[in-house]
Coordinates of C-alpha atoms and ligand atoms in Angstrom, one line a residue:
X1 CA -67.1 55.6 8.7
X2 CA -65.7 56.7 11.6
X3 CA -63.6 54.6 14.5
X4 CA -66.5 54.2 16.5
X5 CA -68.7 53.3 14.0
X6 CA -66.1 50.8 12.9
X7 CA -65.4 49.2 16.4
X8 CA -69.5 48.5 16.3
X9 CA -69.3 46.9 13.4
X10 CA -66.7 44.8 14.2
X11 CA -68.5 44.1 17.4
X12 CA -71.6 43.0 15.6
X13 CA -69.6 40.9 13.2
X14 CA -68.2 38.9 16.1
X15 CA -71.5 38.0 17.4
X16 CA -72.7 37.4 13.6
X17 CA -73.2 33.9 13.2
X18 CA -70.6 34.1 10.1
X19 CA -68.8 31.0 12.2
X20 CA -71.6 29.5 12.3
X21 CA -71.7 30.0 8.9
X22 CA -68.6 28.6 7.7
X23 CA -69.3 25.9 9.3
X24 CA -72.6 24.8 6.8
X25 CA -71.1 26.5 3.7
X26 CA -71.2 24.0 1.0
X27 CA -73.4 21.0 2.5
X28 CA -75.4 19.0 0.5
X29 CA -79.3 18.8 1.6
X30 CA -78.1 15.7 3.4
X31 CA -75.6 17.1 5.2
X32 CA -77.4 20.2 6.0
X33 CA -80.6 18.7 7.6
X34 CA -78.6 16.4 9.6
X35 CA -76.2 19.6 10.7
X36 CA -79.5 21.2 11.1
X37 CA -80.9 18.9 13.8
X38 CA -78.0 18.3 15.5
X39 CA -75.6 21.1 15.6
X40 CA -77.7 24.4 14.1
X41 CA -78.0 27.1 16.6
X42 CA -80.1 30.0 15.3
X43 CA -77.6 32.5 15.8
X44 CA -77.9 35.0 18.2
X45 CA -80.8 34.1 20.1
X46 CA -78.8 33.9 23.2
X47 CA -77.7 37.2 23.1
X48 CA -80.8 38.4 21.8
X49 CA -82.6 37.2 24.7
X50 CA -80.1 38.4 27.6
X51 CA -80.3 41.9 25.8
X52 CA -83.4 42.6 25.5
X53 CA -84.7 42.3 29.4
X54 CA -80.8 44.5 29.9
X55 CA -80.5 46.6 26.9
X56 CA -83.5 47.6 26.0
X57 CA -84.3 51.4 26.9
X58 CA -87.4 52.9 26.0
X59 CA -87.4 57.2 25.6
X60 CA -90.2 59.4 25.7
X61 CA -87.5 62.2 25.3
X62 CA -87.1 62.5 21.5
X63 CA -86.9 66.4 20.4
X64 CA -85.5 68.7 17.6
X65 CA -81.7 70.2 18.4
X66 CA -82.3 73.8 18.8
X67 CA -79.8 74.2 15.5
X68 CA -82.1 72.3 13.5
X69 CA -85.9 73.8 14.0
X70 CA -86.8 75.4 11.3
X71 CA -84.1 74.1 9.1
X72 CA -86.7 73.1 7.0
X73 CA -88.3 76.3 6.0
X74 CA -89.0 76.8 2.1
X75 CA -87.4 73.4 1.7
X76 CA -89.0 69.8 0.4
X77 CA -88.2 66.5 1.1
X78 CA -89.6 63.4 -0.9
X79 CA -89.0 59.6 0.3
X80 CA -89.5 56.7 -1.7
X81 CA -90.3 53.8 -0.2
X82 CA -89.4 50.3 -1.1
X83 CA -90.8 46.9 0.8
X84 CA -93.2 46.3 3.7
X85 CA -96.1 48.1 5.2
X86 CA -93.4 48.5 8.2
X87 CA -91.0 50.6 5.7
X88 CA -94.3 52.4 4.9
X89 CA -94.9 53.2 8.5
X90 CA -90.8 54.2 9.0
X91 CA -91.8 57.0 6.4
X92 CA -94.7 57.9 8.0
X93 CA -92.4 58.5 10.8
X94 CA -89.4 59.9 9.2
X95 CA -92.1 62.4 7.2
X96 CA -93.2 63.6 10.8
X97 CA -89.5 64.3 11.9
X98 CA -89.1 66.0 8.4
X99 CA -92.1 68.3 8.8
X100 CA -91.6 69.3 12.6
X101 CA -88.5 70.6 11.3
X102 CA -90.3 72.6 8.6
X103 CA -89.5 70.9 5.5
X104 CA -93.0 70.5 2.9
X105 CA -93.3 67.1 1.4
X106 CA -93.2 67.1 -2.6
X107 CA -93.6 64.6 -5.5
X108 CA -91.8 65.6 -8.0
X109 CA -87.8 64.7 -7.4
X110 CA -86.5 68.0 -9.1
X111 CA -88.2 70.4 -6.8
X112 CA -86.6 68.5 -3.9
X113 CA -84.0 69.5 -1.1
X114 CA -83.6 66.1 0.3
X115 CA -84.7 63.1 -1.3
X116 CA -84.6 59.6 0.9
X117 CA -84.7 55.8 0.0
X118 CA -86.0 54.0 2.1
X119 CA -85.2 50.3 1.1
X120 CA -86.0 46.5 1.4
X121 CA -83.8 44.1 1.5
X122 CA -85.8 40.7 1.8
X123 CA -85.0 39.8 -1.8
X124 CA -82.2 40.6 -4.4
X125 CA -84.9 42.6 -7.0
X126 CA -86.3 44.6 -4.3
X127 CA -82.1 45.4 -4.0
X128 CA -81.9 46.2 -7.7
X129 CA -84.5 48.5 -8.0
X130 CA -83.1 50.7 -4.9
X131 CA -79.8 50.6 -7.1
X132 CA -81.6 51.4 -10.2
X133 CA -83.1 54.7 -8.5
X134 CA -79.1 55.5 -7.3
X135 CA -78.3 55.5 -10.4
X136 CA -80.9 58.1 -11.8
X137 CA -80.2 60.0 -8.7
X138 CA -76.6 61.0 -9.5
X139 CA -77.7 63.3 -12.5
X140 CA -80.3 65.4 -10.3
X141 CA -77.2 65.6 -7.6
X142 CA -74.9 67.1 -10.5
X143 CA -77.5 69.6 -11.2
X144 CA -78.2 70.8 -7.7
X145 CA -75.3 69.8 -5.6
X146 CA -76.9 71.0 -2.7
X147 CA -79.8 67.9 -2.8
X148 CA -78.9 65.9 0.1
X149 CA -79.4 62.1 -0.8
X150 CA -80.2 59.3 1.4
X151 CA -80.3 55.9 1.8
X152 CA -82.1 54.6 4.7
X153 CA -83.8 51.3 5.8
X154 CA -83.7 47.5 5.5
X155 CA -80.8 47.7 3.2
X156 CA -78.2 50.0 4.9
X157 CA -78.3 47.4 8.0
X158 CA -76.7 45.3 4.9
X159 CA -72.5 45.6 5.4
X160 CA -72.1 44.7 1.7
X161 CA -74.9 47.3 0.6
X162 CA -72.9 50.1 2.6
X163 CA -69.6 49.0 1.0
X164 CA -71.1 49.3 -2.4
X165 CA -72.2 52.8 -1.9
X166 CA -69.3 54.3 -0.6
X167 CA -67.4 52.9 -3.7
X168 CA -69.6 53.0 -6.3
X169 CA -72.4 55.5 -5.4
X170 CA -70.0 58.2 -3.5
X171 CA -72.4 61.3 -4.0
X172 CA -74.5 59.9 -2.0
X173 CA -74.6 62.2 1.3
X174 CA -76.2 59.7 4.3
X175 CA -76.4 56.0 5.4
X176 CA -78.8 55.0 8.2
X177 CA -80.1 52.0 9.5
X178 CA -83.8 51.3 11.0
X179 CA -82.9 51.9 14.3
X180 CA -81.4 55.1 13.7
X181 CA -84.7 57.2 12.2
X182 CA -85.0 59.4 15.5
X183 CA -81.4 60.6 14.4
X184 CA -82.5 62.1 11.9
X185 CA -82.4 65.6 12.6
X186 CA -78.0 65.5 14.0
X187 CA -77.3 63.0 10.6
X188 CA -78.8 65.7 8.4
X189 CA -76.8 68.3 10.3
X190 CA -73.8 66.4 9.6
X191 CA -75.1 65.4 5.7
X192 CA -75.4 69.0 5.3
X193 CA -72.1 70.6 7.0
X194 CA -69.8 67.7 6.2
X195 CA -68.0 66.6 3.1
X196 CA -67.8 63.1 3.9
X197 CA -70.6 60.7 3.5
X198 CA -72.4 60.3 7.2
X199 CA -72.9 56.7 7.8
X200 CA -74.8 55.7 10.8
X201 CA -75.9 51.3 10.5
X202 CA -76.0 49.3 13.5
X203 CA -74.7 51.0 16.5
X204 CA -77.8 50.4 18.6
X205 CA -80.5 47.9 17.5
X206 CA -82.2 48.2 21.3
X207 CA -84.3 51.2 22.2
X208 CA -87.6 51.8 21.7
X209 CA -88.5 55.7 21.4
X210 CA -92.1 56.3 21.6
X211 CA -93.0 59.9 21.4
X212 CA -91.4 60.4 17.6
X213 CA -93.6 62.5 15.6
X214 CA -96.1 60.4 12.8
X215 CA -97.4 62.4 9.3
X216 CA -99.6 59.6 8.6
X217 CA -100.8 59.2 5.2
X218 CA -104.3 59.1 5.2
X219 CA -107.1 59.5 8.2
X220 CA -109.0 56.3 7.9
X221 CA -106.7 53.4 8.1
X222 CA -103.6 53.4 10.3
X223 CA -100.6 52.0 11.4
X224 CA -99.2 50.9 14.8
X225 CA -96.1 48.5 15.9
X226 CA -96.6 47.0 18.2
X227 CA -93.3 45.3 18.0
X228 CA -89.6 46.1 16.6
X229 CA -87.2 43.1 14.8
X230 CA -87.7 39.3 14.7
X231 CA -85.4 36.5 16.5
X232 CA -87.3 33.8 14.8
X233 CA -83.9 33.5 11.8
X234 CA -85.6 31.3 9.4
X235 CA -82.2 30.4 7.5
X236 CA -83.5 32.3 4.2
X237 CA -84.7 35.3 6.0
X238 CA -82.6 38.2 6.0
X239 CA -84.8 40.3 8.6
X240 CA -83.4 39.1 12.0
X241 CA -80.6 41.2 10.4
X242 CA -81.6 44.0 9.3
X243 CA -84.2 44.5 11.9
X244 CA -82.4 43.0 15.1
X245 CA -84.0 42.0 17.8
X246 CA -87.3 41.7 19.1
X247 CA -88.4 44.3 21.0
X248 CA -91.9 45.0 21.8
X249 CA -93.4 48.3 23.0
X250 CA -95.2 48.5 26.2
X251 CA -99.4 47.5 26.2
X252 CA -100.0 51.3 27.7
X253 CA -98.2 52.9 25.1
X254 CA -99.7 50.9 22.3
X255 CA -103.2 51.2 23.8
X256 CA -102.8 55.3 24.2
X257 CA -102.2 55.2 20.6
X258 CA -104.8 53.6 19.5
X259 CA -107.5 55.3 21.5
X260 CA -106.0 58.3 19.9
X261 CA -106.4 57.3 16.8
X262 CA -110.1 56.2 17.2
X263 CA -110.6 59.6 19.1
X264 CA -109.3 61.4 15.7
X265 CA -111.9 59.5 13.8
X266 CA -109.6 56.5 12.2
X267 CA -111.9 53.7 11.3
X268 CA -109.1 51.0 11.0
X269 CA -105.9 50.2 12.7
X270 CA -103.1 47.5 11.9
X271 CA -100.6 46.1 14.3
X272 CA -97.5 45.7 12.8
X273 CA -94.7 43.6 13.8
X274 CA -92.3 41.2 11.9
X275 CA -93.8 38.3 14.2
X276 CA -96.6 40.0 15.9
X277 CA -97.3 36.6 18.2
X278 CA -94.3 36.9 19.8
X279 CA -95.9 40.2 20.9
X280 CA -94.8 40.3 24.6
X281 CA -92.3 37.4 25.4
X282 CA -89.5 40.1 25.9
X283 CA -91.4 41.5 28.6
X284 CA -91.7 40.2 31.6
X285 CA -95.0 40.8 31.6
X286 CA -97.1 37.7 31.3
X287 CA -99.1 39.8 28.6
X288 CA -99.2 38.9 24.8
X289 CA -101.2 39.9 21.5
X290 CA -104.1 37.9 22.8
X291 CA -104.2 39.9 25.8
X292 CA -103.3 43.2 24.0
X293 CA -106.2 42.0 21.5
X294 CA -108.7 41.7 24.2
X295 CA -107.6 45.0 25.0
X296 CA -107.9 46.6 22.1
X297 CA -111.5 45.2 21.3
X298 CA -112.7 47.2 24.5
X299 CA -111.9 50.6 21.9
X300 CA -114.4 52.1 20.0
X301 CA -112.6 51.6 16.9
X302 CA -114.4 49.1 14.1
X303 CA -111.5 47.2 12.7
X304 CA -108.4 46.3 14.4
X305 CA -105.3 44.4 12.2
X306 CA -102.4 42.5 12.9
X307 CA -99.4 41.5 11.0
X308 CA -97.6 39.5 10.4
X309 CA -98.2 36.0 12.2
X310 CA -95.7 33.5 12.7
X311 CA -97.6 29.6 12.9
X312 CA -95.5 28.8 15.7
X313 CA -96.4 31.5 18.2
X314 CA -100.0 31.3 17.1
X315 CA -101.6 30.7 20.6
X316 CA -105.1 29.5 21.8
X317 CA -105.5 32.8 24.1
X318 CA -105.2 34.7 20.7
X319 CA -107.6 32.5 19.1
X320 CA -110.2 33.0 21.8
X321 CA -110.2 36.8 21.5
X322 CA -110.3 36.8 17.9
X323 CA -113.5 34.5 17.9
X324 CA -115.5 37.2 20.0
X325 CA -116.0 39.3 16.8
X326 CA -116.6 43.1 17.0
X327 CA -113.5 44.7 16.3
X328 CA -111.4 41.8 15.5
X329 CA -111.6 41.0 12.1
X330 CA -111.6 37.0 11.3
X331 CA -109.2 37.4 8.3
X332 CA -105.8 36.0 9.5
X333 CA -102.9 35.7 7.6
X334 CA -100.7 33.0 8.5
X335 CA -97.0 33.0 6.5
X336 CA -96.9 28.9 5.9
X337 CA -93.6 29.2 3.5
X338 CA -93.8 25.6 2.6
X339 CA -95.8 22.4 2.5
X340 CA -93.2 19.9 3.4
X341 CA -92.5 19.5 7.0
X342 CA -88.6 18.6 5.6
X343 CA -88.5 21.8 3.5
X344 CA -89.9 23.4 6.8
X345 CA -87.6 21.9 8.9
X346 CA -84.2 23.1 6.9
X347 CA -86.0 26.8 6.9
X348 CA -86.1 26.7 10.1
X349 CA -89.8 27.8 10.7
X350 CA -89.9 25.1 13.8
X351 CA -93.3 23.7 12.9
X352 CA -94.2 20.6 10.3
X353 CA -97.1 20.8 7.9
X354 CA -99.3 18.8 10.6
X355 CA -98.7 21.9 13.3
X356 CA -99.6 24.0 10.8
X357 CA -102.9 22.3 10.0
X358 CA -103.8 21.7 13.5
X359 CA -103.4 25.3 13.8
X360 CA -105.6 25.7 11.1
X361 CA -108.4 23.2 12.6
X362 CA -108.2 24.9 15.7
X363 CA -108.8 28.4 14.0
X364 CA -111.8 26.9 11.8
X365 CA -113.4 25.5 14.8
X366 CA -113.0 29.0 16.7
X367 CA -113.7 31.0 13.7
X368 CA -115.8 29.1 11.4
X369 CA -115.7 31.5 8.3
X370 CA -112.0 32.8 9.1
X371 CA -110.8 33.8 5.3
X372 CA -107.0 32.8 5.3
X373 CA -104.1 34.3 3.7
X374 CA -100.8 33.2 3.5
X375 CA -97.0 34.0 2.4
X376 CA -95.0 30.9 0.1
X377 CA -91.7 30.3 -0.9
X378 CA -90.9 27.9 -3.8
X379 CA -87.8 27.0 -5.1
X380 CA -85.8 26.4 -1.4
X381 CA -82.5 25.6 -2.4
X382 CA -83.4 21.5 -3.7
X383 CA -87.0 21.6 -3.2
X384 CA -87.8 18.4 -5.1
X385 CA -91.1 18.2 -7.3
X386 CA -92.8 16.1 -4.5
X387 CA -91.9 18.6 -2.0
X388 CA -93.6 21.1 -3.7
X389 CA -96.8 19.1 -4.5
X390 CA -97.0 19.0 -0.7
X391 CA -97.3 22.9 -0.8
X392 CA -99.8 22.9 -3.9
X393 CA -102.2 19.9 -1.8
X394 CA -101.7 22.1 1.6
X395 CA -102.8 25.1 -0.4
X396 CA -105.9 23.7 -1.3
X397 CA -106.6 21.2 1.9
X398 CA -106.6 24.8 3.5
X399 CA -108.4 26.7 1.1
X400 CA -106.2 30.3 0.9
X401 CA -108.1 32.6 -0.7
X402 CA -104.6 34.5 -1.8
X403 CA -101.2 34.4 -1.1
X404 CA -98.3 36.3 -1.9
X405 CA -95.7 34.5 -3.8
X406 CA -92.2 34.2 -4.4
X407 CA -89.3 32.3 -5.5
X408 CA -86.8 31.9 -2.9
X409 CA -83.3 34.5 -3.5
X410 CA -80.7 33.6 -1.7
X411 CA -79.7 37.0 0.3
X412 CA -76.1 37.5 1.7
X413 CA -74.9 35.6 4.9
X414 CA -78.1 33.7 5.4
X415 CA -77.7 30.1 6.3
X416 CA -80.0 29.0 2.5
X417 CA -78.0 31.3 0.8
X418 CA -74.8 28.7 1.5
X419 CA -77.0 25.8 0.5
X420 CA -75.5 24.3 -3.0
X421 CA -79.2 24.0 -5.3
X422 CA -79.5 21.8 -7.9
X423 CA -82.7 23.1 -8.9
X424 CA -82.9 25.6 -12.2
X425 CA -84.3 28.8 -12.1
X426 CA -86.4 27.7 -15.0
X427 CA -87.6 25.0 -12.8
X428 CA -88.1 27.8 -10.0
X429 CA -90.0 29.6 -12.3
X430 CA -92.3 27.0 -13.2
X431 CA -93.1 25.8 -10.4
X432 CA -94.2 30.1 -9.3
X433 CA -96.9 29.7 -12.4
X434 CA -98.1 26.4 -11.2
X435 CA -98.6 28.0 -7.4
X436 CA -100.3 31.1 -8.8
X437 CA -102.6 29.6 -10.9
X438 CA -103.8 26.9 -7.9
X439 CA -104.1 30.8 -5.6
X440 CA -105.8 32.3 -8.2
X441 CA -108.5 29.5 -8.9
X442 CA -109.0 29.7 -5.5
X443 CA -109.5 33.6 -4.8
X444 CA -112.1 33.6 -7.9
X445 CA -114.1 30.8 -6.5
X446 CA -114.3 32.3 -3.4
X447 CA -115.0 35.6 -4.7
X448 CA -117.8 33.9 -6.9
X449 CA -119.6 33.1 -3.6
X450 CA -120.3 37.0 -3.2
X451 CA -122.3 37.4 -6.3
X452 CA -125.4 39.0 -5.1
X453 CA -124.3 39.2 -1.3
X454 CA -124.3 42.1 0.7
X455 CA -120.6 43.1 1.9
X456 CA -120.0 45.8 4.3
X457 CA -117.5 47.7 3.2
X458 CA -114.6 50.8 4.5
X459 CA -114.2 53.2 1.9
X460 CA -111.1 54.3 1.4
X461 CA -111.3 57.2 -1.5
X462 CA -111.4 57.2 -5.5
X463 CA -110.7 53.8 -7.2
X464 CA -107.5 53.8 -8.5
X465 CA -108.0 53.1 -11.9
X466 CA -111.4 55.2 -12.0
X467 CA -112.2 58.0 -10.5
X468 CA -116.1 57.6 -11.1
X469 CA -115.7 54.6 -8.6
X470 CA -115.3 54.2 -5.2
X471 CA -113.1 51.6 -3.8
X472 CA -112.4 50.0 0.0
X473 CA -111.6 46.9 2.0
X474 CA -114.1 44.3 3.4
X475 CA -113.6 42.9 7.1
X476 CA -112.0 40.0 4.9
X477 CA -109.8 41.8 3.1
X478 CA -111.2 41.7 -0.3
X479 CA -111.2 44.7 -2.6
X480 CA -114.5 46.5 -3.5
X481 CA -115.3 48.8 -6.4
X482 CA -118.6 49.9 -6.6
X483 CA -120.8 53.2 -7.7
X484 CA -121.6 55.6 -4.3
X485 CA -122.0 59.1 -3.2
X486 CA -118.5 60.9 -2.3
X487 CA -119.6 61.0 1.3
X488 CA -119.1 57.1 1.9
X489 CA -115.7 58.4 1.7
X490 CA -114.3 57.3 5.6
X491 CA -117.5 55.2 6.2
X492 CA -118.5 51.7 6.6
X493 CA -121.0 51.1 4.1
X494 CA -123.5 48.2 2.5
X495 CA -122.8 47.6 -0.8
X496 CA -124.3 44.3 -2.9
X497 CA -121.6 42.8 -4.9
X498 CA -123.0 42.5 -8.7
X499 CA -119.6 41.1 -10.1
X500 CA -116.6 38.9 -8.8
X501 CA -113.3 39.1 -10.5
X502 CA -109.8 37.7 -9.0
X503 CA -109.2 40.3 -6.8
X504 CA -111.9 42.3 -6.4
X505 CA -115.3 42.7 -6.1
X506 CA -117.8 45.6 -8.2
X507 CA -121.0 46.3 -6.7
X508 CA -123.3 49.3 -6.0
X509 CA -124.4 51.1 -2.3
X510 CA -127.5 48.8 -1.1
X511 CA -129.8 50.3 1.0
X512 CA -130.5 47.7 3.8
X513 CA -128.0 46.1 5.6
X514 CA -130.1 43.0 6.3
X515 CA -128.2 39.8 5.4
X516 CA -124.7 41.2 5.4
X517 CA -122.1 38.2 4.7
X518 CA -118.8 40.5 5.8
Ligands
5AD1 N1 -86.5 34.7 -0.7 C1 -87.8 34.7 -1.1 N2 -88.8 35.1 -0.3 C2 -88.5 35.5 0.9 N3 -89.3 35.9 2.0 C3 -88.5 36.2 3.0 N4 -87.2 36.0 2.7 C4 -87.2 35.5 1.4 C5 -86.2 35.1 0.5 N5 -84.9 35.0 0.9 C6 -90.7 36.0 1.9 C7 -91.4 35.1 2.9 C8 -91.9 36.1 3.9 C9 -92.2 37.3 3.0 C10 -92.3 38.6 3.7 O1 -91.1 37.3 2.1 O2 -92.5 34.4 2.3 O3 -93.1 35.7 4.6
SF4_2 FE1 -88.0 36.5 8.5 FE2 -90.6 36.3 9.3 FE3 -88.8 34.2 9.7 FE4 -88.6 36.5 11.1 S1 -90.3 35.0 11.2 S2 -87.0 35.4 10.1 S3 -89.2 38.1 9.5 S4 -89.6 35.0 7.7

């Protein structure tokens, strides 16, 4: 790390909220809610806010140094990616720097010049598996000593991760953060010309550059951000971090890109954001997702996406759009995390279970068959057994029909993580079964009601597990295998569902589309 590189750091760290920290370390639920209420400043937000409307530059000026075209000739790169469909997108990204500089993409590790991680950091096993894959790294770098190795994404923005690296994974050649992906090209210069490991986290987590190149993965579904980072610090969330701040992109530019992609034939796009309603509010603009929504249902695209929603930004102009159909699908998935408005309140999500249901009222009443998804947490540090019946009876007073999961892990420097938790993993663990089961009765009754129904369906390609199958997505989400001709491939097609499972549908092409049920 260089001097500059360590002044930034130690910049950052000042305007960390580690005092803040220290400050709840070691308190008792008790102590923390009342701390919470009275003194709790989600840390910051202050500066967050003054920086954005100041800080924030956005380029339309990103190009390949001279030095560096055609560096990649006769050369492969391969990136694995870890996490989020918004680390999926940063490799679609960092593949299109990759392969305007010539390099070919490749599977197979032992045939490649460069080989990048790009990481997650939201919880400590997503963290072991990235230092699982250093590990088998170090053999291929003994063999070719010329492979450049990286390590790029949500982890690298993690001080401890980078520490742990440069002492116990040294061969690794380069460090960068997610806001540092259009640097690219100059950190590979140095990776390849310099002995010392190039490390580049942090130094600026403002500017937005639009005109990076994208090699998207397929040409029927696609992704767009619509926003950068999240200000929202739930205290168990370790995003706000690694992502900084929010930053959203101009409507224009988002609106250009998705005309573009309907003009090259994509069928489905999804906004991606780590808060997607608070699309806007850095702006100045007086223009949000509902607005941008409204927008984007005037394109001649059939399905537009978003995710992922935060409850508390959820507003009724949004609502209103997505209720006039077309291209805006009424599948919504609405991150609740908890139950129990106390549970809530010491995450910080700055809504109570009864926001959150009138939310969902209001949504129902908009959107009568909306299918809702959501995202849960059990096992905050001393979530009592009532506390989490409150999630298990919100569950089903809502009706999800599938969430994803997960036991809370405490991750570095996050308020929870200082939380003292008197509740065993066994406990934790328990608890996950009882919550899954619940989900998964749920998702099969629902799916029941499709027996018979005719679904409309966007076919993606070969079913995964059989390549005598086609498979693809419904407007709501749900997973279709059924028996067509190879030419459904990129279309919307009827097919009549013949059997429900959990999490998926079978069914064959039906000829009419008269009683479709979506
Ligand atoms: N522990 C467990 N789950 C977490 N999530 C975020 N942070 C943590 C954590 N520390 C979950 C939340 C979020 C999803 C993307 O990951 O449910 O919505
Ligand atoms: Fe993390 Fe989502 Fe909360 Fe942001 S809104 S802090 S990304 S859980």
């Amino acid at each position: 790390m260089n001097e500059q590189q360590r002044k930034e750091m130690d910049q950052v760290r000042q305007k960390d909220p580690k005092n803040n920290l220290e400050r709840i370390k070691d308190k008792s639920t008790d102590e923390f809610m009342k701390y919470f209420e009275t003194t709790y400043q989600p840390p910051n937000m202050r500066d967050a806010q003054r920086r954005r409307k100041k800080d924030v530059d956005v380029h339309y000026d990103f190009t390949i140094p001279e030095e560096m075209e055609g560096v990649g000739e006769d050369r492969k790169y391969l990136i694995r990616t870890y996490g989020c469909q918004m680390n999926e997108h940063d490799t679609e990204v960092m593949a299109g720097i990759f392969e305007t500089m010539g390099y070919e993409p490749t599977k197979q590790a032992e045939e490649a010049d460069i080989i990048l991680l790009n990481t997650c950091a939201i919880r400590e096993n997503a963290e072991n598996k990235v230092f699982g894959e250093i590990g088998h790294l170090k053999s291929l770098k003994r063999e070719n000593p010329d492979l450049i190795l990286g390590v790029c994404g949500c982890m690298a923005q993690e001080e401890g991760v980078v520490n742990r690296i440069l002492q116990k994974h040294p061969f690794i050649d380069m460090i960068f953060g997610t806001h540092n992906i259009h640097k690219i090209p100059e950190l590979l210069k140095e990776a390849m010309f310099s002995k010392e490991m190039v490390i580049d986290v942090w130094s600026k987590e403002g500017d937005i550059i639009e005109n990076l190149p994208r090699s998207r993965k397929g040409k029927i579904k696609a992704w767009v951000n619509v926003m950068y980072g999240c200000d929202k610090f739930c205290t168990y969330c370790i995003v706000p971090y690694t992502r900084g701040k929010e930053r959203s992109r101009l409507p224009e530019d988002i609106i250009q890109e998705v005309r573009h992609l309907a003009a090259q034939g994509y069928k489905e796009v999804t906004l991606l954001g780590q808060n997607v309603n608070a699309y806007g509010k850095d702006l100045d603009l007086d223009y949000g997702l509902g607005d941008l929504m409204d927008d984007l249902h005037k394109i001649d695209i059939p399905r537009v996406r978003f995710t992922t929603s935060h409850p508390r930004d959820f507003d009724d102009r949004l609502i209103e759009v997505l209720a006039k159909g077309g291209n805006m699908l009424d599948h919504i998935h609405l991150p609740v995390q908890s139950g129990s408005s106390d549970v809530l309140k010491i995450m910080g999500r700055k809504y109570s279970r009864e926001d959150y249901m009138e939310l969902v009222r209001k949504i129902r009443a908009a959107m009568p068959d909306a299918t809702l998804t959501t995202d849960i947490i059990v096992g905050f540090p001393n979530e009592t057994e009532e506390q989490f019946q409150e999630t298990l009876s919100l569950v089903e007073e809502v009706g999800f029909e599938a969430a994803y999961t997960f036991i809370f892990s405490p991750r570095e420097n996050t308020p929870a993580a200082k939380m003292r938790d008197k509740v065993s993993m066994e406990e934790k663990k328990e608890r996950l079964q009882r919550l899954n089961a619940l989900i998964n009765k749920q998702a099969r009754e629902t799916m029941e009601t499709y027996e018979n129904e005719i679904v409309h369906v966007l076919v993606e390609g070969e079913s995964k597990n059989n390549p005598d199958v086609l498979a693809g997505y419904t407007k709501r989400n749900k997973l279709v295998n059924f028996v067509g001709p190879e030419s459904a491939i990129g279309n919307i097609v009827p097919v009549r569902i013949t059997k429900a499972k959990t999490w998926s549908l079978d069914g064959e092409m039906a000829e009419t589309t008269v009683g479709v049920k979506e």
